[in-house]
XYZ file of C-alpha atoms in Angstrom:
297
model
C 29.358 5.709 7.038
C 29.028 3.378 9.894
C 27.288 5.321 13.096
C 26.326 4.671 16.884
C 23.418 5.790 18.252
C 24.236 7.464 21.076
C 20.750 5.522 22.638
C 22.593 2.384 22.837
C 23.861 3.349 26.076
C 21.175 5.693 26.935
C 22.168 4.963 30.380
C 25.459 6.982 30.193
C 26.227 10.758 29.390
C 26.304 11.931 25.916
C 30.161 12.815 26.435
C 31.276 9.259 27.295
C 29.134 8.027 24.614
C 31.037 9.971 21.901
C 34.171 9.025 23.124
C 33.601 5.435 22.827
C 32.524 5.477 19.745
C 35.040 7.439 18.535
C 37.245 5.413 20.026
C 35.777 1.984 18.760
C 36.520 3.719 15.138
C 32.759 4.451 13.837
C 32.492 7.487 11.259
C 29.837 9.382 12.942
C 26.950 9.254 15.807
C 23.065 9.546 15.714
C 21.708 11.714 18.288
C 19.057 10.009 20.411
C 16.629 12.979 22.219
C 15.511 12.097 25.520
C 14.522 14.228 28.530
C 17.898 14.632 29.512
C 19.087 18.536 28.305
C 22.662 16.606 27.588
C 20.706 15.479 24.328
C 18.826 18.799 23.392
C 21.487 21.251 24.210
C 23.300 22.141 20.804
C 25.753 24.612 22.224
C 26.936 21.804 24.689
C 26.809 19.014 22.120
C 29.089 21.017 19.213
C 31.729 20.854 22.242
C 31.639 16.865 22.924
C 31.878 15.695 19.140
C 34.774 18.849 18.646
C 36.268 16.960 21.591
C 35.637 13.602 21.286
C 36.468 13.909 17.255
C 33.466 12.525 16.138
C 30.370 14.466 14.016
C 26.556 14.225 14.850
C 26.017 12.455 11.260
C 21.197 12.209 12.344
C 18.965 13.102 14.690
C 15.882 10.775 16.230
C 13.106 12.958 17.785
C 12.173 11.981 20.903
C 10.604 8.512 20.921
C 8.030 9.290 23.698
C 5.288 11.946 25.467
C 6.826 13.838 28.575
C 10.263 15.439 27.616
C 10.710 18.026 29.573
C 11.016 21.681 27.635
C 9.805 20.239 24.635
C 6.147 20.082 22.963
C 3.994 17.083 24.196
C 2.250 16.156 20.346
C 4.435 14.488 18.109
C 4.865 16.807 15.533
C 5.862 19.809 17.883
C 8.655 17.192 19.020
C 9.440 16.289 15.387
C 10.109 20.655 14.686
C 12.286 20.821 17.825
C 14.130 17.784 16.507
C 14.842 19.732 13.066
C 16.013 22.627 14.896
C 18.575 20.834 16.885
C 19.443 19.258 14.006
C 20.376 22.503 12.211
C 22.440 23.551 15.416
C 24.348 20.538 14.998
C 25.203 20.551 11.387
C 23.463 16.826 11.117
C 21.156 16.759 7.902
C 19.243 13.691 9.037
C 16.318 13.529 11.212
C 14.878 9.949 12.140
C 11.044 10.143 13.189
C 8.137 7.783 13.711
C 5.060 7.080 12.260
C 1.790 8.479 13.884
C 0.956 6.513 17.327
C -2.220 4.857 16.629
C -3.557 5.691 20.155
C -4.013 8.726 22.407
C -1.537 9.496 25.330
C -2.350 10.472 28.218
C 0.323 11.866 30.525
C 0.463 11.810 34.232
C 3.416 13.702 36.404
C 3.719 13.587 39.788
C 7.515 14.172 40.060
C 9.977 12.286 39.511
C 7.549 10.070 37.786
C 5.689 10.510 34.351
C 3.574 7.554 33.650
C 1.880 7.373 29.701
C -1.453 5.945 29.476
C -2.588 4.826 26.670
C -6.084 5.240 25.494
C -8.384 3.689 22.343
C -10.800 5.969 21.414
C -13.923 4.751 20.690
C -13.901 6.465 17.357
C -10.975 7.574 16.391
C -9.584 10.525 13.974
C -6.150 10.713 12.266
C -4.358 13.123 14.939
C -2.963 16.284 13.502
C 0.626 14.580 12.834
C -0.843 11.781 10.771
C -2.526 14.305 8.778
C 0.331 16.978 8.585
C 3.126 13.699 7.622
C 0.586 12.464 4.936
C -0.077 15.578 3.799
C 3.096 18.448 4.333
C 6.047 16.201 5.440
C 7.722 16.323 1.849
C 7.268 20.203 1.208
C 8.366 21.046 4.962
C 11.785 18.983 4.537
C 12.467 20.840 1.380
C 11.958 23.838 3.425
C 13.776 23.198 5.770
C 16.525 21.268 3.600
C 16.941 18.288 6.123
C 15.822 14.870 5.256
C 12.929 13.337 7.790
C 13.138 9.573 7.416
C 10.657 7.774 8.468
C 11.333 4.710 10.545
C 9.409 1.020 10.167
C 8.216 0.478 13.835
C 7.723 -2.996 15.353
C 4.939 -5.353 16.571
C 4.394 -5.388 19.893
C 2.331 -8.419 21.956
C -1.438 -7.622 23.521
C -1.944 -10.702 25.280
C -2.642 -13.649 22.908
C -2.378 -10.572 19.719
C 0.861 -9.558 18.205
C -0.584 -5.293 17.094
C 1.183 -2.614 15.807
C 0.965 0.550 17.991
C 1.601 3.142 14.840
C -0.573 3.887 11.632
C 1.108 4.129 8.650
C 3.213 1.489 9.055
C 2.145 -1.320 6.763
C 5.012 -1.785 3.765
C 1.881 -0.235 1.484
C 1.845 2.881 3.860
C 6.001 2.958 3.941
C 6.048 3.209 0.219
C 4.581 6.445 0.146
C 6.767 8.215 2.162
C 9.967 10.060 0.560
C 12.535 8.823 2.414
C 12.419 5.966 5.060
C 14.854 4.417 8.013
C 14.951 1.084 7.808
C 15.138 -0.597 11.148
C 16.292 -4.649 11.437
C 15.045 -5.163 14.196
C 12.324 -4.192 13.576
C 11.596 -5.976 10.741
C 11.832 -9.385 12.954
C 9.458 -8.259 15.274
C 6.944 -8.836 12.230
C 8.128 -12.483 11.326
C 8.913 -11.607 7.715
C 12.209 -12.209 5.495
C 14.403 -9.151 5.998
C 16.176 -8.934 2.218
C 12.361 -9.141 0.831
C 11.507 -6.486 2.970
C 14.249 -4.192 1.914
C 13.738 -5.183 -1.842
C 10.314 -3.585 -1.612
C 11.218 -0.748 0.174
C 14.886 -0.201 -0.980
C 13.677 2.452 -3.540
C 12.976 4.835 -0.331
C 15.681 3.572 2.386
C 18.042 6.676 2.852
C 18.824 5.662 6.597
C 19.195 2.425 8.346
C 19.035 1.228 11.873
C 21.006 -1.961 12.539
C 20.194 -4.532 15.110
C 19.851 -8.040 15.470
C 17.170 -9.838 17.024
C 16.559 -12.868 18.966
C 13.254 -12.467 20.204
C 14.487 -9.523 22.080
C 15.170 -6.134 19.733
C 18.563 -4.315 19.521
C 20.585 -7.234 19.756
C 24.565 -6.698 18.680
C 24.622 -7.429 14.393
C 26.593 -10.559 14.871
C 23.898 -12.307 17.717
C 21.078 -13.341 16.409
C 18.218 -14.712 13.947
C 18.635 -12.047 11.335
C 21.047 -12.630 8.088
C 22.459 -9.308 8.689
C 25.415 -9.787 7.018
C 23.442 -10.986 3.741
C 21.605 -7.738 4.340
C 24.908 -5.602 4.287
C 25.973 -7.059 1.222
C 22.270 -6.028 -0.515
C 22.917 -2.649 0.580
C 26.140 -2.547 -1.072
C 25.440 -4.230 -4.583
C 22.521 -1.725 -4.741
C 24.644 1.101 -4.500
C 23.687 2.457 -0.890
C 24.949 5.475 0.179
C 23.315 6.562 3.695
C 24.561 5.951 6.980
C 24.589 2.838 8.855
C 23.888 3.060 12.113
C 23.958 0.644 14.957
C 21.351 0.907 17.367
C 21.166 -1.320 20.315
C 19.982 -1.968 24.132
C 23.017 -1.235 26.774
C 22.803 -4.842 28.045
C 23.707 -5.669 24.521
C 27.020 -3.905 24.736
C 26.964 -5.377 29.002
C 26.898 -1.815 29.772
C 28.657 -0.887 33.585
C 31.532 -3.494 32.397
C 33.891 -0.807 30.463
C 36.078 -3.470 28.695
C 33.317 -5.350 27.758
C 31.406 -2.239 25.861
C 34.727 -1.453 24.231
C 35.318 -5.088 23.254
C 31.468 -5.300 21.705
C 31.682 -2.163 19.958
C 35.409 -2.970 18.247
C 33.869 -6.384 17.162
C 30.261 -4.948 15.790
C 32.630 -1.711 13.982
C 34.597 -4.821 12.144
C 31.062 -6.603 11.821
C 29.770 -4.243 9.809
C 32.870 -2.994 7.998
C 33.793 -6.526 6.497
C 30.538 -7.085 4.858
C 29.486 -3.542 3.754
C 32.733 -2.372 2.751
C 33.928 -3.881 -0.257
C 37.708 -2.786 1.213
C 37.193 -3.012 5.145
C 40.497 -1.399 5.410
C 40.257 1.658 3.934
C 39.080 3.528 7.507
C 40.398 2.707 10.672
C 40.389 -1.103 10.725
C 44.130 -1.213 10.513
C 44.434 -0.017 13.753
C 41.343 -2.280 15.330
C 43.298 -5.427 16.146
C 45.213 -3.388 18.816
C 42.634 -1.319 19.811
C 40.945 -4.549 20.651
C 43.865 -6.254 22.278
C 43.923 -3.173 25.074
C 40.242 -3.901 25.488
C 40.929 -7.105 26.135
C 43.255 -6.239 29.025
C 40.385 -4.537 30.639
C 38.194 -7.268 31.161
């Protein structure tokens, strides 16, 4: 199944979103929660996919502190996630590793600023201790697989850190079921086929971007051998969703024909190296799709 996350073009409504991709010819979406209720509304989000023809496949739990309605610690954010999830018939719920540093939030409408803190000593937080500890048993419960997504390296000045624990490949292997992000993966400098060799045994769920010294890049623009990578997941057998997660600039979002041209090129990306017959869902009808995209711009 090849999917679009709907926070690829965060910057438009949920509706228009689903539409596109629909449109464009992926098999499903992944639901990115933000603070807008468009994205955390399950009633109102059964009616765009039953409209726009296109199922809720995952779910990502809010990325960051500050969503309104919702719990402020990560792993009340992660439970509201798996609700929604139920109300939307997705079995698939993408969540991060534990933050490595505190939060501290600041409102003074319409603003919400994070701080972030180092403690001076500092004490797994409650959701590194509760994913270490109860994430398996609660997904059983629950009967929705959490996968666990590989988070990047960010620059400190002259340091390249990472801002999450449990996120070295030894603490990845542990978990039951992992996301495996591309982009990602270049943010750390390392080969991208090794890395999924070593974790392949736990990837369920994968986030596809390239990267070029910027993340979320389209698959077919960048340093990353993505198409090699494609091919890996389909000699081994792969059978989770693929789903393409980018920035809006990436897709030149605000230029219509230009998003509908990116996304009809990145569908047949991803569709002539994972699929051993790219034809055998919607391609045959791509080339015109395409050409009326084309018209537009």
């Amino acid at each position: 199944m090849i999917a679009f996350s709907t926070g690829s073009l965060h910057t438009y409504g949920t509706s228009r979103v689903a539409h596109l991709a629909a449109a464009a010819g992926f098999d499903g979406l992944e639901l990115m929660v933000d603070d807008r209720w468009d994205t955390r509304d399950a009633g109102y989000l059964r009616e765009v996919v039953q409209r726009a023809g296109i199922p809720i496949l995952s779910v990502h739990a809010p990325s960051r502190p500050g969503a309104h309605g919702w719990a402020e610690d990560e792993l009340g954010r992660l439970r509201r996630t798996v609700d929604l999830a139920h109300g939307v018939g997705a079995r698939m719920v993408v969540a991060h590793p534990p933050f490595r540093y505190r939060a501290v939030i600041l409102r003074h409408e319409p603003f919400v600023t994070a701080v972030v803190v180092t403690p001076f000593r500092r004490r797994p937080s409650p959701y590194h201790r509760w994913i270490a500890t109860e994430l398996e048993s609660y997904q059983e419960r629950e009967q929705v697989t959490i996968a666990i997504e590989n988070m990047p390296r960010h620059r400190l000045g002259p340091r390249l850190v990472s801002l999450f624990d449990l996120n070295e490949i030894r603490d990845l292997r542990r978990f039951p079921a992992l996301t495996l992000d591309t982009t990602h993966v270049g943010t750390w400098g390392v080969d991208l086929l090794e890395t999924y060799e070593l974790l392949a045994h736990r990837v369920v769920h994968v986030h596809l971007s390239n990267y070029d010294g910027r993340q979320h890049r389209l698959p077919q623009d960048g340093s990353l051998a993505l198409g090699p990578f494609l091919a890996a997941l389909r000699r081994r057998g792969y059978e989770g969703a693929i789903v393409v997660e980018l920035q809006p600039d990436a897709l030149e979002a605000g230029d219509e024909g230009r998003v509908r041209g990116r996304l009809a090129e990145t569908v047949a990306f991803c569709r002539a190296h994972f699929i051993a017959d790219p034809h055998r869902r919607g391609i045959d009808g791509q080339a015109a799709w395409m050409k009326d995209s084309a018209s537009l711009t």
